[in-house]
Amino acid sequence: MARYLITSALPYINGVKHLGNLAGSQLPADVHARYRRLEGHEVLFICATDEHGTPAELAAAEAGQDVRAYCDEQHLIQKRVSEGFNLSFDWFGRSSNPPNHRLTQHFCEQLEKNGLIEERVTKQIYSIDDGRFLPDRYVEGTCPVCGFERARGDQCDNCQTLLDPIQLKNPRSKISGSTNLEPRDTAHLFLLQPKMQDRVRAWVDQSTDWPHLARSIAYKWLDEGLIDRSITRDLSWGVKVTKDGKPRPGFESKVFYVWFDAPIEYIASTVEWSEATGGNWERWWREDKGAKDVTYVEFMGKDNVAFHTVSFPVTIMGSGEPWKLVDRLKAFNWVTWYGGKFSTSEQRGIFMDVALDLLPSDYWRWYLMANAPETADAPFTLEHFQQTVNADLANVFGNFVNRITRFAETRFESAVPDGGEFGELEKKLEDDISAKLQALSAHHAAMEFRKAAAETRALWVLGNEYLQVAAPWTAIKTDRDRAAVGVRVGLNLCALFAIVAQPFIPDAAGKILDAIGVPNENRKWPSGAGERLLDALPRGLKLTPPDVLFKKVEDAQVGEWAARFGAGS
RNA sequence: GGUGGCGUAGCUCAGUUGGUUAGAGCGUGGGAUUCAUAACCCCAAGGUCGGUGGUUCAAUUCCACCCGCCACCA
């Protein structure tokens, strides 16, 4: 038994995420966590909402709410939606909770002790009418290079020139539109990342089992050279800046930059978990306190790779303390909506809460993992979704369960029949199943989700092929024992198929296992060797044929949804 | 613009550490079957592996350039 610490990139607090966000980190992380638990390993699966930063403040203002009240509400909404998708987090925390404040301050003070923090004064745009400094992106004005009138403070969208907000002509606040702005001196803390460059590189060098994409992104940043990075902002919503545990003089109206405190929430969310459950968080995160044998696995979208392979490790290593660093990471490309972007404002695409109103979570889980954006961006289309779930879930798997349980009901009194012996057909099936199980386990272990889904489906197909040849409905006319073998094997296959489908479609798998009466302790991942895979159920065991597991998605539904969610527009 | 990724059957994708007839699922056509959600099972058709050059006995697989799409650039 091994120990796995699994984290999913933190969803930003600002509204319910779309299917693409789900597919790129929370869902695969959940599938992997479930797989490792089924294997009998000790798993701690952690996520949280990322709640600080200007976008949260602005969204709250737009909603006419206090930012904390806004985050409270949005956190609950996201938590409920993640439960609706059966995301089996051991804890779903909040980066605004006290443990993250304490840890973020702790890390900064450690970094400062180690000579990695420097206080510097810079000029920033202050909006007198808004009563605040403006982040670069929230200053707009005329580009000094090309004259484009809606250039942002960090970059001109027209000519791509990188800008400082001070350079803009006729600058105005994007928040209020006010032009009553002036540059003012303000102090900030800078993290001296270049000092850690060699150590981070050495660490990346030895991280040979990362995916190629992750390493090349890390090397790209290292090759370009790390820079001193400002880790504080002039905002009120966030983690206060301290020195020796007390408010840091001159920083009373400042907080840490959201990108500094967000990854620390991985640890802090685990602290939240320990406070709520009595668990020992240091056993998972501190190598001096029992975390040496932990395998830490991170899931994220490709945009997050640099932060997880370079920035956060700088914080961790720079602390000089024995914190756990990532061992394996899995990065995803994007799911697109018909090749384009999901967009809340333009009503393009399906968001997590709406998806649950349309269909059970298993449909989405299956499709998104069977088509996970692993090597490239993957388009979501309703038509492909319909084809995939109807074929895989309804026709191949659901119908398999239905045909064999119905037959057992009408001809064998809804019980696992006794009688008859395995023949060549069953022996061959056993070999084929074992081989596929082995491949499936390997794909799960390697976090190859498309391949794991394809292999799961291939198992289901073996079941249908077997029934076709064994044909108990024909055998029953002349040889009841022969039919009994077919039905017994068929029912055992149902149980086995449901067990290995649990990581992808936990609800449906649970229904099947309940219907067949498989107790919880017998739902573990099959280890393969020497198991009686096809004769594990007690003979005479009564079952209740489940209702149709997966209703097909109808053309009319697809048509309606396509219009409603902006398909192809 | 810089860097990285991708471009393989109608669609979504595997694959080739360079080597006999390039694979899967879906979709399509045909057949078989009736236990089952008109499902399942079998068979078949379909590709000059983005383009152009180069290296090689041999390239879809390596190299160069080009075209197209995507991401990141703190």
XYZ file of C-alpha atoms (C1' of nucleotides) in Angstrom:
643
model
C 0.000 0.000 0.000
C 1.327 3.366 -1.032
C 0.263 6.894 -0.208
C -0.936 9.380 -2.810
C -1.450 13.074 -2.284
C -3.478 14.360 -5.213
C -4.313 17.984 -5.958
C -6.340 19.581 -8.690
C -5.613 23.115 -9.864
C -7.800 25.469 -7.868
C -10.859 26.846 -9.668
C -11.090 30.616 -9.430
C -13.967 31.819 -7.282
C -15.414 33.988 -9.987
C -18.389 31.875 -11.155
C -19.194 28.284 -12.071
C -16.619 26.632 -14.336
C -17.399 25.185 -17.770
C -16.963 21.630 -18.984
C -13.510 22.409 -20.322
C -12.256 23.533 -16.926
C -13.688 20.387 -15.406
C -12.022 18.144 -17.984
C -8.635 19.771 -17.557
C -7.986 19.102 -13.912
C -10.712 18.352 -11.361
C -12.243 15.436 -13.227
C -9.051 13.568 -14.194
C -7.739 14.142 -10.681
C -10.904 12.547 -9.345
C -10.665 9.587 -11.704
C -7.082 9.010 -10.631
C -7.915 9.397 -6.929
C -10.714 6.869 -7.269
C -8.458 4.443 -9.100
C -5.768 4.633 -6.420
C -8.317 4.190 -3.637
C -9.770 1.124 -5.370
C -6.291 -0.309 -5.568
C -6.256 -0.073 -1.785
C -3.826 2.830 -1.457
C -4.121 5.637 1.038
C -5.242 8.711 -0.868
C -5.693 12.324 0.121
C -7.411 14.310 -2.616
C -7.372 18.060 -2.103
C -8.897 21.007 -3.927
C -10.148 24.496 -3.002
C -11.467 27.711 -4.446
C -8.899 30.372 -5.317
C -10.547 33.488 -3.925
C -8.175 36.428 -3.838
C -7.295 39.034 -6.420
C -8.867 41.870 -8.325
C -11.260 39.792 -10.468
C -13.011 38.585 -7.306
C -13.285 42.133 -5.999
C -14.710 43.371 -9.273
C -17.159 40.500 -9.608
C -18.371 41.149 -6.090
C -18.795 44.838 -6.836
C -20.721 44.029 -9.966
C -22.992 41.732 -7.990
C -23.432 44.491 -5.428
C -21.958 42.340 -2.698
C -19.235 42.578 -0.133
C -16.336 40.535 -1.445
C -16.363 38.101 1.453
C -20.096 37.515 1.158
C -19.649 37.045 -2.578
C -16.920 34.460 -2.049
C -18.930 32.677 0.636
C -21.780 32.308 -1.789
C -19.702 31.342 -4.799
C -17.701 28.840 -2.806
C -20.882 27.057 -1.760
C -22.124 27.039 -5.340
C -18.882 25.532 -6.629
C -18.822 23.025 -3.793
C -22.348 21.900 -4.586
C -21.573 21.575 -8.274
C -18.453 19.526 -7.578
C -20.547 17.227 -5.411
C -23.010 16.937 -8.267
C -20.172 15.668 -10.432
C -19.114 13.196 -7.753
C -15.702 14.796 -7.358
C -14.449 12.847 -4.375
C -12.342 15.520 -2.697
C -11.265 14.665 0.803
C -11.395 18.403 1.296
C -12.576 21.322 -0.812
C -11.113 24.321 0.944
C -10.857 28.069 0.464
C -7.740 30.119 -0.115
C -9.340 32.882 1.973
C -9.512 30.704 5.083
C -7.165 31.304 8.056
C -4.743 28.404 7.435
C -3.754 29.902 4.097
C -3.208 33.311 5.668
C -0.940 31.783 8.298
C 1.001 29.638 5.850
C 1.382 32.355 3.224
C 2.772 34.725 5.826
C 4.985 31.950 7.134
C 6.436 31.221 3.708
C 7.132 34.879 3.035
C 8.891 35.312 6.357
C 10.966 32.187 5.746
C 11.898 33.433 2.303
C 12.920 36.756 3.773
C 15.063 35.044 6.404
C 16.792 33.220 3.586
C 17.561 36.465 1.780
C 15.070 35.883 -1.024
C 12.791 38.866 -0.394
C 13.530 42.493 -1.108
C 11.403 45.573 -0.534
C 11.356 47.998 -3.454
C 9.516 51.196 -4.257
C 7.882 51.452 -7.668
C 5.589 53.917 -9.360
C 2.038 52.795 -9.970
C -1.121 54.415 -11.185
C -3.378 55.595 -8.380
C -7.025 56.366 -9.106
C -8.133 59.188 -6.891
C -11.835 58.673 -7.585
C -11.637 54.911 -7.027
C -9.489 55.467 -3.951
C -7.049 52.738 -4.928
C -4.048 51.728 -6.951
C -4.990 50.136 -10.248
C -3.553 46.833 -11.414
C -1.889 47.165 -14.822
C -4.756 45.473 -16.613
C -7.256 47.923 -15.163
C -5.676 50.993 -16.669
C -6.702 51.723 -20.249
C -5.539 54.418 -22.581
C -4.007 55.286 -25.911
C -1.042 53.200 -26.984
C 2.130 55.338 -27.251
C 3.368 53.133 -30.098
C 0.431 52.656 -32.455
C -2.187 55.074 -31.172
C -4.732 52.342 -30.452
C -7.229 53.919 -28.062
C -8.086 50.896 -25.939
C -4.636 49.639 -25.003
C -4.361 47.961 -21.613
C -1.775 48.937 -19.053
C 0.203 45.729 -19.522
C -0.003 45.333 -23.285
C -1.531 46.854 -26.389
C -3.971 44.428 -27.952
C -3.540 46.096 -31.300
C 0.237 46.123 -31.770
C 1.220 43.620 -29.053
C 3.724 45.993 -27.486
C 4.375 45.281 -23.819
C 3.634 48.403 -21.851
C 3.901 49.968 -18.451
C 0.681 51.760 -17.471
C 2.697 54.945 -16.916
C 3.360 55.069 -20.670
C -0.304 55.227 -21.719
C -1.663 58.499 -23.078
C -5.004 59.666 -21.716
C -5.123 56.900 -19.140
C -8.407 56.025 -17.474
C -9.584 53.569 -14.876
C -11.225 50.527 -16.351
C -13.106 50.146 -13.097
C -14.830 53.513 -12.938
C -13.800 55.162 -16.186
C -12.270 57.991 -14.175
C -9.385 59.900 -15.723
C -8.434 61.384 -12.382
C -5.273 59.293 -12.126
C -1.720 59.948 -10.996
C 1.440 57.912 -10.579
C 2.376 57.391 -6.945
C 5.234 55.672 -5.178
C 4.345 52.420 -3.525
C 6.480 49.749 -1.865
C 6.266 46.085 -2.753
C 7.982 42.863 -1.833
C 9.940 41.149 -4.574
C 10.786 37.476 -4.594
C 14.373 37.094 -5.819
C 13.740 34.086 -7.988
C 17.090 34.198 -9.855
C 18.826 33.159 -6.660
C 16.897 29.898 -6.754
C 17.376 29.271 -10.457
C 20.118 26.658 -10.205
C 18.349 24.681 -7.525
C 15.097 24.634 -9.469
C 16.926 23.563 -12.607
C 18.657 20.738 -10.791
C 15.309 19.620 -9.474
C 13.709 19.719 -12.929
C 16.717 17.790 -14.288
C 15.972 14.937 -11.953
C 12.197 14.984 -12.533
C 12.514 12.622 -15.430
C 9.037 11.135 -15.255
C 7.222 14.389 -15.904
C 5.509 14.596 -19.270
C 7.601 16.090 -22.021
C 5.364 19.146 -22.281
C 5.805 20.005 -18.596
C 9.566 19.762 -18.675
C 9.929 21.777 -21.833
C 7.787 24.549 -20.369
C 9.881 24.534 -17.187
C 13.127 24.622 -19.171
C 11.820 27.405 -21.333
C 11.292 29.587 -18.287
C 14.619 28.626 -16.791
C 16.440 29.226 -20.063
C 14.941 32.675 -20.419
C 16.021 33.349 -16.870
C 13.849 33.840 -13.820
C 13.206 37.409 -12.779
C 12.576 39.158 -9.484
C 8.860 39.027 -9.090
C 6.573 41.301 -7.118
C 4.479 39.233 -4.724
C 2.348 41.975 -3.164
C -0.449 44.162 -4.454
C -2.294 47.281 -3.360
C -5.598 45.664 -2.524
C -7.634 45.083 0.584
C -8.934 41.579 -0.200
C -6.274 38.992 0.429
C -3.585 37.821 2.810
C -2.091 40.652 4.858
C 1.645 41.168 4.743
C 3.462 40.568 8.016
C 6.917 40.795 9.504
C 7.725 38.742 12.588
C 4.078 37.849 12.885
C 2.899 41.468 13.063
C 1.551 43.775 10.326
C 4.463 44.848 8.192
C 5.055 48.629 8.459
C 4.142 50.380 5.240
C 2.139 47.396 4.010
C -1.061 47.987 5.954
C -3.109 48.472 2.808
C -1.448 45.718 0.815
C -1.920 41.994 0.430
C -0.038 39.184 -1.218
C -0.461 38.709 -4.943
C -2.995 35.980 -5.604
C -0.471 33.894 -7.525
C 1.727 33.765 -4.459
C -0.907 32.576 -2.010
C -2.972 30.335 -4.297
C -0.628 27.334 -4.566
C 0.079 27.518 -0.846
C -3.606 26.753 -0.455
C -2.850 23.179 -1.523
C -1.128 22.832 1.824
C -3.547 25.096 3.680
C -6.563 23.190 2.396
C -4.982 20.077 3.869
C -4.683 21.949 7.153
C -8.392 22.796 6.879
C -9.037 19.105 6.352
C -7.028 18.196 9.439
C -8.838 20.772 11.562
C -12.196 19.445 10.427
C -11.455 15.728 10.607
C -8.630 15.332 13.089
C -6.334 14.081 10.343
C -2.616 14.727 10.429
C -1.714 17.127 7.614
C 2.026 17.193 8.265
C 2.160 13.477 7.493
C 1.293 14.458 3.916
C 3.342 17.583 3.441
C 6.407 17.534 5.682
C 9.162 15.147 4.790
C 10.500 15.397 8.338
C 7.108 14.355 9.683
C 6.209 11.271 7.705
C 5.655 12.519 4.156
C 8.772 10.957 2.657
C 6.828 7.986 1.308
C 4.068 10.155 -0.202
C 3.742 10.373 -3.961
C 2.443 13.848 -4.746
C 0.504 14.133 -8.009
C -0.690 17.449 -9.455
C -3.328 17.957 -12.149
C -3.620 21.199 -14.100
C -4.297 22.893 -17.417
C -1.328 23.793 -19.614
C -1.548 27.453 -18.663
C -0.648 26.486 -15.107
C 2.417 24.383 -15.777
C 4.985 27.133 -15.311
C 3.593 28.072 -11.939
C 3.651 24.479 -10.750
C 7.057 23.583 -12.124
C 8.900 26.794 -11.360
C 7.147 29.495 -9.322
C 5.643 27.395 -6.556
C 8.783 25.246 -6.243
C 10.779 28.462 -5.765
C 8.556 29.272 -2.804
C 8.774 25.757 -1.397
C 12.522 25.301 -1.847
C 13.300 28.859 -0.872
C 11.681 28.323 2.513
C 14.565 26.043 3.377
C 12.092 23.714 5.051
C 11.426 20.077 4.107
C 8.098 20.529 2.334
C 6.852 17.978 -0.158
C 7.484 18.838 -3.798
C 5.479 17.478 -6.697
C 6.504 14.005 -7.893
C 4.249 13.477 -10.883
C 2.242 15.984 -12.780
C -0.347 15.758 -15.481
C -1.133 18.725 -17.679
C -4.042 19.049 -20.085
C -4.792 21.100 -23.138
C -8.171 22.797 -23.560
C -11.565 21.467 -24.361
C -13.025 23.898 -26.858
C -16.646 24.564 -27.681
C -16.957 23.629 -31.353
C -13.330 24.662 -31.818
C -13.816 28.065 -30.170
C -13.853 29.485 -26.704
C -16.385 28.839 -23.997
C -17.826 32.182 -22.997
C -20.130 33.132 -20.168
C -20.983 36.525 -21.570
C -21.701 35.279 -25.061
C -23.646 32.243 -23.881
C -21.319 29.864 -25.651
C -20.895 26.453 -24.123
C -22.187 24.403 -21.238
C -21.216 25.173 -17.672
C -21.046 22.661 -14.867
C -24.260 23.610 -13.084
C -26.294 23.610 -16.285
C -24.793 20.291 -17.389
C -26.171 18.631 -14.273
C -29.638 19.933 -15.087
C -29.461 18.308 -18.509
C -28.080 14.842 -17.805
C -26.612 12.761 -14.978
C -22.981 13.457 -14.207
C -21.783 10.074 -15.519
C -22.592 11.089 -19.087
C -20.331 14.118 -18.886
C -17.649 12.309 -16.932
C -17.449 9.538 -19.467
C -17.395 11.742 -22.518
C -14.873 14.217 -21.133
C -12.452 11.490 -20.086
C -12.891 9.343 -23.193
C -12.015 12.495 -25.149
C -9.663 14.127 -22.676
C -7.514 16.887 -24.225
C -4.270 15.065 -23.571
C -2.174 15.674 -26.670
C -3.959 18.676 -28.109
C -7.016 20.838 -27.668
C -10.128 18.715 -28.084
C -13.360 20.095 -29.449
C -16.609 19.449 -27.614
C -19.587 19.109 -29.899
C -23.048 18.042 -28.855
C -23.266 15.728 -31.848
C -20.088 13.880 -30.922
C -21.164 13.824 -27.297
C -24.467 12.246 -28.257
C -22.812 9.632 -30.446
C -20.260 8.752 -27.820
C -22.507 8.392 -24.800
C -25.229 6.611 -26.746
C -22.827 4.119 -28.254
C -20.526 3.518 -25.289
C -22.811 3.879 -22.307
C -26.284 3.030 -23.581
C -25.611 0.518 -26.354
C -22.429 -1.242 -25.311
C -22.410 -1.135 -21.512
C -25.978 -0.369 -20.391
C -27.486 -2.786 -22.830
C -25.051 -5.510 -21.821
C -26.136 -5.225 -18.194
C -29.740 -5.065 -19.204
C -29.747 -8.069 -21.554
C -28.062 -10.439 -19.135
C -29.902 -9.371 -15.990
C -33.261 -9.539 -17.800
C -32.475 -13.010 -19.064
C -31.394 -14.127 -15.585
C -34.644 -12.735 -14.260
C -36.943 -14.566 -16.659
C -35.082 -17.879 -16.915
C -33.089 -18.245 -13.692
C -35.286 -16.685 -11.022
C -33.078 -13.547 -10.736
C -30.223 -15.511 -9.228
C -26.663 -16.417 -10.114
C -27.197 -19.928 -11.467
C -25.321 -23.019 -10.361
C -24.490 -25.938 -12.640
C -22.301 -26.546 -15.676
C -18.560 -26.204 -16.105
C -16.349 -23.670 -17.870
C -15.362 -24.717 -21.387
C -12.844 -23.430 -23.928
C -14.941 -20.356 -24.550
C -14.810 -19.299 -20.909
C -11.092 -20.041 -20.616
C -10.367 -17.868 -23.637
C -12.572 -15.141 -22.258
C -10.695 -15.273 -18.976
C -7.381 -14.803 -20.802
C -8.727 -11.946 -22.885
C -10.198 -10.233 -19.833
C -6.974 -10.578 -17.856
C -4.953 -9.077 -20.658
C -7.293 -6.126 -20.981
C -7.394 -5.597 -17.227
C -3.649 -5.460 -17.151
C -3.599 -2.880 -19.934
C -6.340 -0.890 -18.221
C -4.444 -0.792 -14.934
C -1.309 0.353 -16.724
C -3.187 3.186 -18.427
C -4.728 4.342 -15.171
C -1.363 4.207 -13.429
C 0.159 6.244 -16.253
C -2.759 8.700 -16.080
C -3.556 8.069 -19.751
C -7.239 8.798 -19.540
C -8.307 8.362 -23.137
C -6.575 5.026 -23.298
C -8.031 3.934 -19.971
C -11.535 4.791 -21.184
C -10.973 2.974 -24.479
C -9.711 -0.092 -22.619
C -12.696 -0.007 -20.261
C -14.961 0.051 -23.257
C -13.014 -2.775 -24.898
C -13.788 -4.903 -21.836
C -17.492 -4.216 -22.232
C -17.258 -5.261 -25.874
C -15.696 -8.564 -24.813
C -18.798 -9.147 -22.712
C -21.119 -8.638 -25.644
C -18.985 -10.842 -27.869
C -19.050 -13.593 -25.280
C -22.811 -13.500 -24.878
C -23.228 -13.586 -28.617
C -21.290 -16.839 -28.855
C -22.382 -18.431 -25.575
C -25.995 -17.567 -26.492
C -27.652 -18.844 -23.315
C -31.051 -18.042 -24.858
C -30.369 -20.758 -27.440
C -28.667 -23.184 -25.053
C -31.561 -23.030 -22.598
C -33.702 -24.951 -25.080
C -31.470 -28.036 -25.036
C -28.867 -27.747 -22.280
C -29.771 -25.902 -19.112
C -26.281 -26.299 -17.594
C -24.696 -24.726 -20.638
C -27.085 -21.806 -20.361
C -26.343 -21.565 -16.641
C -22.642 -21.128 -17.350
C -23.374 -18.355 -19.826
C -25.615 -16.506 -17.411
C -23.258 -16.997 -14.495
C -20.333 -15.656 -16.486
C -22.484 -12.841 -17.811
C -23.474 -11.732 -14.330
C -19.913 -11.964 -13.103
C -18.895 -9.809 -16.043
C -21.491 -7.225 -15.031
C -19.957 -6.988 -11.595
C -16.408 -6.886 -12.925
C -17.251 -4.270 -15.566
C -18.960 -2.113 -12.971
C -16.009 -2.401 -10.592
C -13.491 -1.230 -13.151
C -15.847 1.478 -14.410
C -16.089 3.072 -10.971
C -13.375 5.701 -11.553
C -15.181 7.001 -14.647
C -18.874 6.500 -13.913
C -19.257 5.998 -10.174
C -23.036 6.431 -10.016
C -23.950 3.869 -12.643
C -21.293 1.460 -11.417
C -22.688 1.745 -7.902
C -26.217 1.052 -9.136
C -25.108 -2.108 -10.880
C -23.118 -3.365 -7.924
C -26.054 -2.630 -5.634
C -28.393 -4.469 -7.982
C -26.173 -7.530 -8.020
C -25.598 -7.299 -4.296
C -21.825 -6.891 -4.318
C -20.777 -5.650 -0.867
C -18.476 -2.651 -0.574
C -15.426 -4.632 0.469
C -15.687 -6.640 -2.759
C -15.650 -3.613 -5.025
C -11.857 -3.242 -4.978
C -9.769 -3.139 -8.117
C -8.998 -6.693 -9.357
C -5.354 -7.490 -8.815
C -5.339 -9.950 -11.692
C -3.307 -12.907 -10.625
C -5.157 -16.061 -9.650
C -8.503 -14.432 -9.124
C -11.699 -16.145 -10.133
C -12.730 -13.179 -12.173
C -15.632 -14.906 -13.890
C -16.897 -17.015 -11.016
C -16.578 -14.689 -8.053
C -20.267 -14.199 -7.242
C -21.787 -16.704 -4.840
C -24.083 -19.082 -6.683
C -27.685 -18.581 -5.792
C -27.065 -14.873 -5.073
C -30.296 -12.970 -5.748
C -30.225 -9.834 -7.856
C -32.571 -7.044 -8.759
C -32.263 -6.135 -12.424
C -31.565 -2.401 -12.503
C -33.692 -0.021 -14.525
C -32.287 1.172 -17.813
C -28.943 2.630 -16.781
C -28.405 5.133 -19.547
C -31.231 6.655 -21.507
C -30.127 7.672 -24.951
C -29.628 11.305 -25.778
C -32.264 12.123 -28.399
C -31.815 14.173 -31.559
C -34.430 16.590 -30.305
C -32.429 17.269 -27.162
C -29.288 17.900 -29.180
C -31.177 20.315 -31.398
C -32.581 22.205 -28.450
C -29.239 22.394 -26.665
C -27.389 23.419 -29.785
C -29.670 26.434 -30.119
C -29.561 27.246 -26.432
C -25.782 26.997 -25.959
C -24.582 28.591 -29.165
C -23.315 25.476 -30.931
C -21.193 26.245 -33.935
C -21.884 29.962 -33.757
C 7.309 38.815 -32.732
C 9.695 34.838 -29.396
C 9.050 29.865 -27.464
C 6.442 25.295 -27.298
C 2.594 21.970 -29.129
C -0.365 20.073 -32.978
C -1.617 18.847 -38.412
C -2.641 10.504 -39.814
C -9.350 7.479 -42.922
C -16.069 11.705 -43.398
C -15.423 12.751 -37.543
C -12.459 12.077 -32.775
C -7.819 10.076 -32.045
C -3.743 5.779 -31.553
C 0.861 4.462 -33.789
C 5.745 4.190 -36.298
C 13.226 4.122 -31.176
C 12.972 4.530 -40.154
C 11.740 -1.381 -42.876
C 6.677 -6.611 -45.352
C -0.604 -5.231 -46.650
C -0.623 2.438 -41.426
C -4.658 1.039 -36.639
C -9.200 1.923 -33.075
C -14.002 3.955 -31.989
C -17.874 6.607 -34.259
C -20.290 7.331 -38.973
C -21.395 4.555 -43.852
C -22.610 -0.228 -46.710
C -23.653 -5.544 -46.325
C -24.709 -9.975 -43.332
C -26.313 -12.670 -38.993
C -29.371 -12.694 -34.612
C -33.752 -11.881 -31.357
C -31.690 -12.407 -24.528
C -31.599 -6.822 -24.737
C -32.357 0.417 -24.535
C -34.486 -1.080 -33.214
C -29.523 -2.625 -28.948
C -25.548 -6.550 -29.630
C -22.247 -9.673 -32.990
C -19.603 -10.514 -37.854
C -17.699 -8.617 -42.574
C -16.474 -4.629 -45.931
C -15.336 0.068 -48.232
C -12.489 4.507 -46.899
C -6.028 7.389 -45.970
C -0.315 9.930 -51.881
C 0.130 9.798 -42.632
C -0.382 19.192 -43.964
C 3.207 20.892 -48.302
C 8.172 21.121 -50.582
C 13.117 19.705 -50.472
C 17.201 16.828 -48.003
C 19.733 12.458 -45.476
C 19.187 7.009 -46.335
C 19.191 0.795 -49.657
C 14.400 2.495 -47.344
C 10.638 8.221 -44.314
C 4.340 8.871 -42.506
C 8.490 8.148 -38.755
C 15.056 11.929 -38.891
C 16.648 17.120 -40.777
C 15.525 22.026 -43.199
C 12.074 25.331 -44.963
C 6.895 26.579 -45.838
C 1.524 26.583 -44.783
C -2.514 26.080 -41.166
C -4.448 25.693 -36.043
C -3.588 26.244 -30.608
C -1.184 27.842 -26.151
C 2.231 30.578 -23.160
C 5.295 35.118 -22.881
C 5.445 36.260 -15.294
